Amino acid sequence: MPIDHNDFYIGGARVAPATAHRIEVRAAGTGEVAGSVPEAHPADVDAAVAAARTAFDDPSGWRTWSAQDRAETLDRFAAALTERGPETARLVSLQNGMPISLASVLEGVGPAALLRYYAAVGAAKTADDRRPGLFGGHTVVVPEPVGVVAAIVPWNVPQGITFMKVAPALAAGCAVVLKPSPETVLDAYQVGAAAEAAGLPAGLLNIVPGGAETGRYLVGHPGVDKVSFTGSTAVGRSIAETCGRLLRPVSLELGGKSAAVVLDDADLGAVMDRFFRATLLNNGQVCWLGTRVLAPRSRYAELVDAVTGMARSLKVGDPLDPATQLGPLVSERQRDRVESYIAKGVSDGARLTTGGGRPAGADRGWYVEATVFADVDNRSAIAQEEIFGPVLSVIPYTDEEQALAIANDSDYGLGGSVWTTDSDRGLAFARRMQAGSVGVNGYANDPVAPFGGRKASGLGYELGPEGLAQYQALKSIYVDQQV
């Protein structure tokens, strides 16, 4: 039975929408209607920003609380999310096709872990940063919350990415207006329910589902102090233009076309599960995946066979089945996009070694087979453009210097990985890659370390203490000791 909601979470309460417009959500695995929610229009965004503004400007409100008091509230919020974790994971899998085994971790457990992490990071700093002056006196450097944050999140890892923004923003003392993607809105109602149950102060978190127009209106809203966006590079450029004109701080985590560099001593067979997670996780719908696989010519045929075998071995099926490794794509439009890139790869002369079509028997839902191309030219469309689906391009290289040149020959610079039996060699190679984060014999976005992109992959950082700093503004207070 479809799940329908009829209100927004604004100002700590359930609020009726300003219009009758609605967002219909379809299940990725079947194409059937999964539910619907109201679509936020300007009046709804105005109400959400006003509630956030009131909460932030309250002279005795959240931003004035001690870090320890904020941490206790965030811990309660985390507990409420944990209680709802299994249902949140189910809803995400239903909507975007993420295998439930993955959703249970990233969407069911991850958000609460991020809240607890940032509660601890925020509470750990208690002493003033006092700096002796060069010419007498001293300066106290004070981090202050930046204000009302517009957080705009995508559909691929909706709750994990939501809390990469919401957790540090709240820990810093900010108030948030969250806009979920229209493809994944049902799970956002679990967040509102958890915030309500945890007693989060009214207006501190407000949720307004909507599409591109809602996002544009929110980004340019005069009541917003900071924008944090995760999504495509094209939309990120537009947001950056708006924020630049308004002189508004912005963080952008954008697209990627990362390289998975297999060095000539690698033993992929020993780490194939990790290689799968670094290249085809979440049905290929992750921005940092190593979809360009660089393999040495001396072992090229062997490694093409290994990657092809891995792709063929994946269990394709219902995203809600715990055994599924490769589920459907999020929408019919996304499936069409991926299939158009596969056709482009074939027409450009790349050699298809497996996949390229729809799985047998997948007459419902938006499935695409795990697809591997060999003999790919790094200048081709499938090697340079973000496909966002289960498509890998295996590119040959002659020596390590050429591998590095190919890896760095991209408009993007988000992630990457190096595969070798010599971790020191892998680390040395990783240091020379033009990417914000690189893995050696695996890849993970560890919450303790900053995650951000170079070049067209974005501006700013999420995760780590650096992620908290994105939601702070620094004030320097000079004290003249002569007085």
Coordinates of C-alpha atoms in Angstrom, one line a residue:
M1 CA 0.0 0.0 0.0
P2 CA 1.4 3.4 -0.9
I3 CA 2.7 5.6 1.9
D4 CA 1.2 9.1 1.8
H5 CA 2.1 12.1 3.9
N6 CA 0.1 15.4 3.9
D7 CA 2.2 17.8 5.9
F8 CA 5.7 19.3 6.4
Y9 CA 7.9 19.3 9.4
I10 CA 8.4 23.0 10.1
G11 CA 9.0 24.8 13.3
G12 CA 8.9 21.6 15.3
A13 CA 5.3 20.8 14.2
R14 CA 3.3 19.2 11.4
V15 CA 2.3 22.0 9.1
A16 CA -0.2 21.9 6.2
P17 CA 1.2 22.8 2.8
A18 CA 0.5 26.0 1.1
T19 CA -0.7 24.4 -2.2
A20 CA -2.1 21.1 -3.3
H21 CA 0.9 20.1 -5.4
R22 CA 2.4 16.7 -4.6
I23 CA 5.4 14.6 -5.4
E24 CA 4.7 11.0 -6.4
V25 CA 7.4 8.5 -5.6
R26 CA 7.8 5.2 -7.5
A27 CA 9.5 2.0 -6.3
A28 CA 12.8 1.5 -8.2
G29 CA 12.3 -2.3 -8.2
T30 CA 8.8 -2.4 -9.7
G31 CA 8.0 1.0 -11.1
E32 CA 4.8 1.0 -9.0
V33 CA 3.7 4.0 -6.9
A34 CA 5.4 3.8 -3.5
G35 CA 3.8 6.9 -2.0
S36 CA 3.4 10.7 -2.2
V37 CA 4.1 13.8 -0.2
P38 CA 3.3 17.5 -0.6
E39 CA 5.7 19.5 -2.8
A40 CA 7.1 22.6 -1.1
H41 CA 6.5 25.9 -2.9
P42 CA 7.8 29.4 -2.0
A43 CA 5.3 30.0 0.8
D44 CA 6.4 26.7 2.4
V45 CA 10.1 27.6 2.1
D46 CA 9.4 31.0 3.5
A47 CA 7.8 29.4 6.6
A48 CA 10.7 27.0 7.0
V49 CA 13.3 29.7 6.7
A50 CA 11.4 31.9 9.1
A51 CA 11.1 29.1 11.7
A52 CA 14.9 28.5 11.4
R53 CA 15.6 32.2 11.6
T54 CA 13.5 32.5 14.8
A55 CA 15.2 29.4 16.3
F56 CA 18.7 30.7 15.5
D57 CA 18.1 34.3 16.5
D58 CA 16.6 33.4 19.9
P59 CA 18.9 35.1 22.4
S60 CA 18.7 32.1 24.8
G61 CA 18.3 29.5 22.0
W62 CA 20.4 26.7 20.6
R63 CA 23.4 28.7 19.5
T64 CA 23.9 30.0 23.0
W65 CA 23.7 26.5 24.6
S66 CA 26.9 25.0 25.8
A67 CA 28.4 22.4 23.5
Q68 CA 27.8 19.8 26.2
D69 CA 24.1 20.6 26.3
R70 CA 23.8 20.5 22.5
A71 CA 25.6 17.2 22.5
E72 CA 23.1 15.6 24.9
T73 CA 20.2 16.7 22.7
L74 CA 22.0 15.3 19.6
D75 CA 22.6 12.0 21.4
R76 CA 18.8 11.8 22.0
F77 CA 18.2 12.6 18.3
A78 CA 20.7 9.8 17.4
A79 CA 18.8 7.3 19.6
A80 CA 15.5 8.3 18.0
L81 CA 17.1 7.8 14.5
T82 CA 18.5 4.4 15.5
E83 CA 15.0 3.2 16.6
R84 CA 13.7 4.1 13.2
G85 CA 16.8 2.9 11.3
P86 CA 15.4 -0.4 9.9
E87 CA 12.3 1.4 8.5
T88 CA 14.4 4.2 7.1
A89 CA 16.7 1.7 5.3
R90 CA 13.7 -0.1 3.9
L91 CA 12.2 3.1 2.5
V92 CA 15.5 4.2 0.9
S93 CA 15.9 0.8 -0.8
L94 CA 12.3 0.9 -1.9
Q95 CA 12.7 4.3 -3.5
N96 CA 16.2 4.3 -5.0
G97 CA 17.1 0.7 -5.4
M98 CA 20.0 0.6 -2.9
P99 CA 20.5 -3.0 -1.8
I100 CA 19.0 -3.4 1.7
S101 CA 22.3 -4.9 3.0
L102 CA 24.0 -1.6 2.2
A103 CA 21.1 0.6 3.2
S104 CA 20.9 -1.0 6.6
V105 CA 24.4 0.4 7.2
L106 CA 24.6 3.7 5.3
E107 CA 21.0 4.8 5.9
G108 CA 19.9 2.8 9.0
V109 CA 23.0 3.2 11.2
G110 CA 25.2 5.9 9.6
P111 CA 23.1 9.0 10.4
A112 CA 23.0 8.3 14.1
A113 CA 26.8 7.6 14.1
L114 CA 27.4 11.0 12.4
L115 CA 25.3 12.8 15.0
R116 CA 27.1 11.1 17.9
Y117 CA 30.5 11.8 16.2
Y118 CA 29.8 15.5 15.8
A119 CA 28.2 15.8 19.3
A120 CA 31.6 14.6 20.6
V121 CA 33.6 16.8 18.3
G122 CA 31.6 19.9 19.3
A123 CA 31.8 19.1 23.0
A124 CA 35.6 18.4 22.9
K125 CA 36.6 22.0 22.4
T126 CA 36.1 24.0 25.6
A127 CA 39.0 26.4 26.0
D128 CA 39.4 29.7 24.1
D129 CA 41.9 30.0 21.4
R130 CA 44.1 32.8 22.8
R131 CA 46.9 34.0 20.6
P132 CA 49.7 36.3 21.9
G133 CA 50.0 39.4 19.7
L134 CA 53.2 40.3 17.8
F135 CA 52.9 43.9 19.1
G136 CA 51.5 43.3 22.6
G137 CA 48.1 42.3 23.8
H138 CA 46.4 39.1 22.6
T139 CA 43.6 37.9 20.4
V140 CA 40.8 35.5 21.3
V141 CA 39.6 33.6 18.2
V142 CA 36.0 32.6 18.6
P143 CA 34.2 30.1 16.3
E144 CA 30.5 31.1 16.0
P145 CA 27.7 29.3 14.2
V146 CA 27.3 30.6 10.6
G147 CA 23.5 30.9 11.0
V148 CA 20.6 29.4 9.0
V149 CA 21.8 26.6 6.7
A150 CA 20.1 25.5 3.5
A151 CA 21.0 21.8 3.1
I152 CA 20.1 20.3 -0.3
V153 CA 20.7 16.5 -0.7
P154 CA 20.5 14.0 -3.5
W155 CA 18.7 10.7 -3.9
N156 CA 21.6 8.2 -4.1
V157 CA 22.5 8.1 -0.3
P158 CA 19.8 10.4 1.0
Q159 CA 20.1 9.9 4.8
G160 CA 23.9 9.4 4.9
I161 CA 24.4 12.6 3.0
T162 CA 21.7 14.5 4.9
F163 CA 23.6 13.9 8.2
M164 CA 26.9 14.8 6.7
K165 CA 25.3 18.2 6.6
V166 CA 22.8 18.3 9.4
A167 CA 25.0 16.7 12.1
P168 CA 27.9 19.2 11.9
A169 CA 25.5 22.1 11.3
L170 CA 23.5 21.4 14.5
A171 CA 26.7 20.7 16.5
A172 CA 28.0 24.0 15.4
G173 CA 24.9 25.8 16.7
C174 CA 23.2 26.4 13.4
A175 CA 19.5 26.0 12.3
V176 CA 18.8 24.0 9.2
V177 CA 16.3 24.0 6.3
L178 CA 16.6 20.6 4.6
K179 CA 15.4 19.9 1.0
P180 CA 15.3 16.2 0.2
S181 CA 15.4 15.1 -3.4
P182 CA 12.0 14.4 -5.0
E183 CA 13.1 10.8 -5.8
T184 CA 13.6 10.0 -2.1
V185 CA 11.3 11.9 0.2
L186 CA 9.5 9.1 2.2
D187 CA 12.6 8.5 4.3
A188 CA 12.8 12.2 5.2
Y189 CA 9.6 11.9 7.2
Q190 CA 11.5 9.5 9.5
V191 CA 13.9 12.3 10.3
G192 CA 11.2 14.7 11.2
A193 CA 9.6 12.0 13.5
A194 CA 12.9 11.4 15.2
A195 CA 13.6 15.1 15.7
E196 CA 10.1 15.4 17.3
A197 CA 10.7 12.4 19.5
A198 CA 14.1 13.6 20.6
G199 CA 12.7 17.1 21.6
L200 CA 14.8 19.0 19.2
P201 CA 14.1 22.7 19.8
A202 CA 11.3 24.0 17.5
G203 CA 12.6 25.4 14.2
L204 CA 16.1 24.0 14.5
L205 CA 15.4 21.5 11.7
N206 CA 12.8 22.0 9.0
I207 CA 12.1 19.7 6.1
V208 CA 10.7 20.9 2.7
P209 CA 10.6 18.3 -0.1
G210 CA 10.7 19.7 -3.6
G211 CA 12.4 19.7 -7.0
A212 CA 14.7 22.1 -8.8
E213 CA 12.5 25.2 -8.4
T214 CA 12.2 24.7 -4.7
G215 CA 15.9 24.3 -4.5
R216 CA 16.6 27.5 -6.5
Y217 CA 14.2 29.5 -4.3
L218 CA 15.8 28.2 -1.1
V219 CA 19.4 28.9 -2.3
G220 CA 18.6 32.5 -3.1
H221 CA 16.4 33.1 0.0
P222 CA 17.4 36.3 1.9
G223 CA 17.0 34.5 5.3
V224 CA 19.6 31.9 4.5
D225 CA 23.2 32.4 5.7
K226 CA 25.0 29.3 4.2
V227 CA 24.2 26.7 1.5
S228 CA 25.4 23.1 1.5
F229 CA 24.7 21.1 -1.7
T230 CA 25.5 17.6 -2.9
G231 CA 24.6 16.8 -6.5
S232 CA 25.6 17.3 -10.1
T233 CA 28.4 19.6 -11.2
A234 CA 26.0 21.5 -13.5
V235 CA 23.6 22.3 -10.7
G236 CA 26.5 23.1 -8.4
R237 CA 27.9 25.7 -10.8
S238 CA 24.5 27.4 -10.8
I239 CA 24.3 27.4 -7.0
A240 CA 27.9 28.8 -6.8
E241 CA 26.9 31.6 -9.1
T242 CA 24.0 32.6 -7.0
C243 CA 26.0 32.4 -3.8
G244 CA 28.8 34.3 -5.3
R245 CA 26.5 37.1 -6.3
L246 CA 25.0 37.1 -2.7
L247 CA 28.5 36.7 -1.1
R248 CA 27.0 33.7 0.7
P249 CA 29.2 30.9 2.0
V250 CA 28.6 27.6 0.0
S251 CA 29.9 24.0 0.2
L252 CA 29.6 21.9 -2.9
E253 CA 30.1 18.1 -3.1
L254 CA 29.7 17.4 -6.8
G255 CA 30.4 14.8 -9.5
G256 CA 33.3 12.4 -10.0
K257 CA 34.9 10.1 -12.5
S258 CA 37.4 8.5 -10.3
A259 CA 40.2 6.2 -11.3
A260 CA 40.8 2.8 -9.7
V261 CA 44.5 2.2 -10.6
V262 CA 45.6 -1.4 -10.6
L263 CA 49.4 -1.5 -10.3
D264 CA 51.4 -4.3 -11.9
D265 CA 51.9 -6.2 -8.6
A266 CA 48.2 -6.2 -7.5
D267 CA 46.4 -9.3 -6.5
L268 CA 42.8 -8.4 -7.2
G269 CA 41.5 -11.9 -6.5
A270 CA 42.5 -11.4 -2.8
V271 CA 40.6 -8.2 -2.5
M272 CA 37.8 -8.5 -5.0
D273 CA 35.0 -7.8 -2.5
R274 CA 36.7 -4.5 -1.6
F275 CA 37.2 -3.8 -5.3
F276 CA 33.5 -4.3 -5.9
R277 CA 32.7 -1.8 -3.2
A278 CA 35.1 0.7 -4.6
T279 CA 33.7 0.5 -8.2
L280 CA 30.1 -0.7 -8.3
L281 CA 28.6 0.0 -4.9
N282 CA 25.0 1.0 -4.7
N283 CA 24.4 0.0 -8.3
G284 CA 27.1 2.4 -9.5
Q285 CA 25.1 5.3 -8.0
V286 CA 27.9 6.9 -5.9
C287 CA 29.9 9.9 -6.9
W288 CA 33.3 8.8 -5.8
L289 CA 33.3 5.3 -7.4
G290 CA 36.3 4.2 -9.4
T291 CA 34.5 3.7 -12.7
R292 CA 37.7 4.2 -14.7
V293 CA 39.8 1.0 -14.0
L294 CA 43.4 1.5 -15.1
A295 CA 45.2 -1.8 -15.8
P296 CA 48.9 -2.4 -16.9
R297 CA 49.3 -3.6 -20.5
S298 CA 51.6 -6.4 -19.1
R299 CA 48.6 -8.0 -17.4
Y300 CA 45.7 -6.3 -19.3
A301 CA 43.9 -9.4 -20.6
E302 CA 44.1 -11.1 -17.2
L303 CA 42.7 -8.0 -15.3
V304 CA 40.0 -7.4 -17.9
D305 CA 38.9 -11.0 -17.3
A306 CA 39.0 -10.5 -13.5
V307 CA 36.9 -7.4 -13.6
T308 CA 34.5 -9.0 -16.1
G309 CA 34.1 -12.0 -13.9
M310 CA 33.4 -9.9 -10.8
A311 CA 30.7 -8.0 -12.7
R312 CA 29.1 -11.2 -14.0
S313 CA 29.1 -12.8 -10.5
L314 CA 27.0 -10.2 -8.9
K315 CA 23.6 -11.2 -7.7
V316 CA 21.0 -9.0 -9.3
G317 CA 17.6 -8.7 -7.8
D318 CA 15.0 -7.1 -5.5
P319 CA 16.7 -4.3 -3.5
L320 CA 14.8 -5.5 -0.4
D321 CA 16.3 -9.0 -0.7
P322 CA 19.3 -9.2 1.7
A323 CA 21.2 -11.4 -0.9
T324 CA 21.0 -8.7 -3.6
Q325 CA 24.3 -7.1 -4.6
L326 CA 23.1 -5.1 -7.6
G327 CA 19.6 -3.6 -7.6
P328 CA 17.7 -1.3 -10.0
L329 CA 18.5 2.3 -10.8
V330 CA 16.5 5.0 -9.1
S331 CA 14.2 5.9 -12.0
E332 CA 13.3 5.2 -15.6
R333 CA 15.0 8.5 -16.6
Q334 CA 18.3 7.4 -14.9
R335 CA 18.1 4.0 -16.6
D336 CA 17.6 5.7 -20.0
R337 CA 20.6 7.9 -19.3
V338 CA 22.9 4.9 -18.4
E339 CA 21.7 3.0 -21.5
S340 CA 22.5 5.9 -23.7
Y341 CA 26.1 5.9 -22.4
I342 CA 26.4 2.2 -23.0
A343 CA 25.3 2.7 -26.6
K344 CA 27.8 5.6 -26.9
G345 CA 30.6 3.3 -25.7
V346 CA 29.7 0.7 -28.3
S347 CA 29.5 3.2 -31.1
D348 CA 32.9 4.8 -30.1
G349 CA 34.5 1.4 -30.5
A350 CA 35.0 0.2 -26.9
R351 CA 34.8 -3.6 -26.5
L352 CA 31.9 -4.8 -24.4
T353 CA 33.0 -7.8 -22.3
T354 CA 29.8 -8.2 -20.2
G355 CA 26.4 -6.6 -19.6
G356 CA 25.2 -3.8 -21.8
G357 CA 21.5 -4.6 -21.5
R358 CA 18.8 -5.4 -19.0
P359 CA 18.9 -8.5 -16.8
A360 CA 16.8 -11.5 -18.1
G361 CA 13.4 -11.5 -16.4
A362 CA 13.6 -7.9 -15.2
D363 CA 10.3 -6.9 -16.8
R364 CA 9.5 -4.5 -14.0
G365 CA 11.7 -1.8 -12.4
W366 CA 14.7 0.0 -13.8
Y367 CA 17.5 -2.6 -14.0
V368 CA 20.7 -2.4 -16.0
E369 CA 23.2 -5.2 -16.1
A370 CA 26.7 -4.7 -14.6
T371 CA 28.6 -3.6 -17.7
V372 CA 32.3 -3.7 -18.4
F373 CA 34.0 -2.1 -21.4
A374 CA 37.6 -2.9 -22.4
D375 CA 40.0 -1.1 -24.8
V376 CA 38.6 2.2 -23.7
D377 CA 40.3 5.5 -24.8
N378 CA 40.5 7.9 -21.8
R379 CA 39.3 10.7 -24.1
S380 CA 36.0 9.0 -24.8
A381 CA 32.7 10.0 -23.4
I382 CA 32.3 6.9 -21.2
A383 CA 35.8 7.6 -19.7
Q384 CA 35.3 11.4 -19.1
E385 CA 31.6 11.8 -18.2
E386 CA 29.9 10.7 -15.1
I387 CA 27.4 7.9 -15.9
F388 CA 26.1 7.2 -12.4
G389 CA 25.3 3.6 -13.1
P390 CA 26.9 0.1 -13.1
V391 CA 29.3 0.8 -16.0
L392 CA 33.1 0.3 -15.8
S393 CA 35.7 1.3 -18.3
V394 CA 39.0 -0.7 -18.3
I395 CA 41.8 1.5 -19.7
P396 CA 45.3 0.2 -20.5
Y397 CA 48.5 1.9 -19.4
T398 CA 52.2 1.2 -20.1
D399 CA 54.0 2.3 -17.0
E400 CA 53.3 4.0 -13.7
E401 CA 53.9 7.5 -15.0
Q402 CA 51.3 7.0 -17.8
A403 CA 48.9 5.5 -15.2
L404 CA 49.2 8.7 -13.1
A405 CA 48.8 10.9 -16.2
I406 CA 45.6 9.1 -17.2
A407 CA 44.2 9.1 -13.7
N408 CA 44.7 12.9 -13.4
D409 CA 43.4 13.5 -17.0
S410 CA 39.8 14.3 -15.9
D411 CA 37.7 17.4 -15.2
Y412 CA 36.9 15.8 -11.9
G413 CA 39.0 15.1 -8.7
L414 CA 36.7 13.6 -6.1
G415 CA 37.9 10.1 -5.2
G416 CA 40.2 7.3 -6.4
S417 CA 41.9 4.1 -5.4
V418 CA 45.2 2.3 -5.9
W419 CA 45.5 -1.5 -5.8
T420 CA 48.9 -3.1 -5.0
T421 CA 50.5 -5.7 -2.7
D422 CA 52.9 -3.0 -1.5
S423 CA 51.0 -0.5 0.6
D424 CA 54.0 2.0 0.7
R425 CA 54.0 2.0 -3.1
G426 CA 50.3 2.5 -3.1
L427 CA 50.5 5.4 -0.7
A428 CA 53.3 7.1 -2.7
F429 CA 51.1 6.8 -5.9
A430 CA 48.0 8.1 -4.0
R431 CA 49.9 11.2 -2.9
R432 CA 50.3 12.2 -6.6
M433 CA 46.7 11.7 -7.6
Q434 CA 44.7 14.9 -8.1
A435 CA 41.7 13.9 -5.9
G436 CA 40.3 14.9 -2.6
S437 CA 40.3 11.4 -1.2
V438 CA 42.1 8.2 -2.3
G439 CA 42.0 4.6 -1.0
V440 CA 44.8 2.0 -1.0
N441 CA 43.4 -1.5 -1.5
G442 CA 40.0 -0.3 -0.6
Y443 CA 38.0 2.9 -0.3
A444 CA 36.0 4.4 2.6
N445 CA 34.7 7.8 3.6
D446 CA 35.7 7.6 7.2
P447 CA 33.8 10.2 9.3
V448 CA 37.0 11.3 11.1
A449 CA 38.6 12.6 7.9
P450 CA 37.7 15.4 5.5
F451 CA 35.9 14.5 2.2
G452 CA 35.8 17.0 -0.6
G453 CA 36.7 17.4 -4.3
R454 CA 39.2 19.1 -6.5
K455 CA 38.5 20.7 -9.9
A456 CA 34.9 20.2 -11.0
S457 CA 34.2 17.9 -8.0
G458 CA 33.4 20.7 -5.6
L459 CA 34.3 23.3 -3.0
G460 CA 34.8 22.8 0.7
Y461 CA 34.8 19.7 2.9
E462 CA 32.4 17.3 4.7
L463 CA 33.3 14.9 7.5
G464 CA 36.0 15.2 10.1
P465 CA 36.5 18.3 12.3
E466 CA 36.9 20.1 9.0
G467 CA 33.3 19.4 8.3
L468 CA 32.2 21.1 11.5
A469 CA 34.3 24.2 10.6
Q470 CA 32.2 24.6 7.4
Y471 CA 29.4 25.7 9.6
Q472 CA 31.3 28.2 11.7
A473 CA 32.4 31.8 11.2
L474 CA 35.5 33.0 13.0
K475 CA 35.5 36.2 15.1
S476 CA 38.8 37.7 16.4
I477 CA 38.6 39.7 19.6
Y478 CA 41.7 41.8 20.2
V479 CA 42.5 42.6 23.9
D480 CA 45.0 45.4 24.5
Q481 CA 46.8 44.6 27.7
Q482 CA 47.9 48.2 28.2
V483 CA 44.4 49.1 29.4

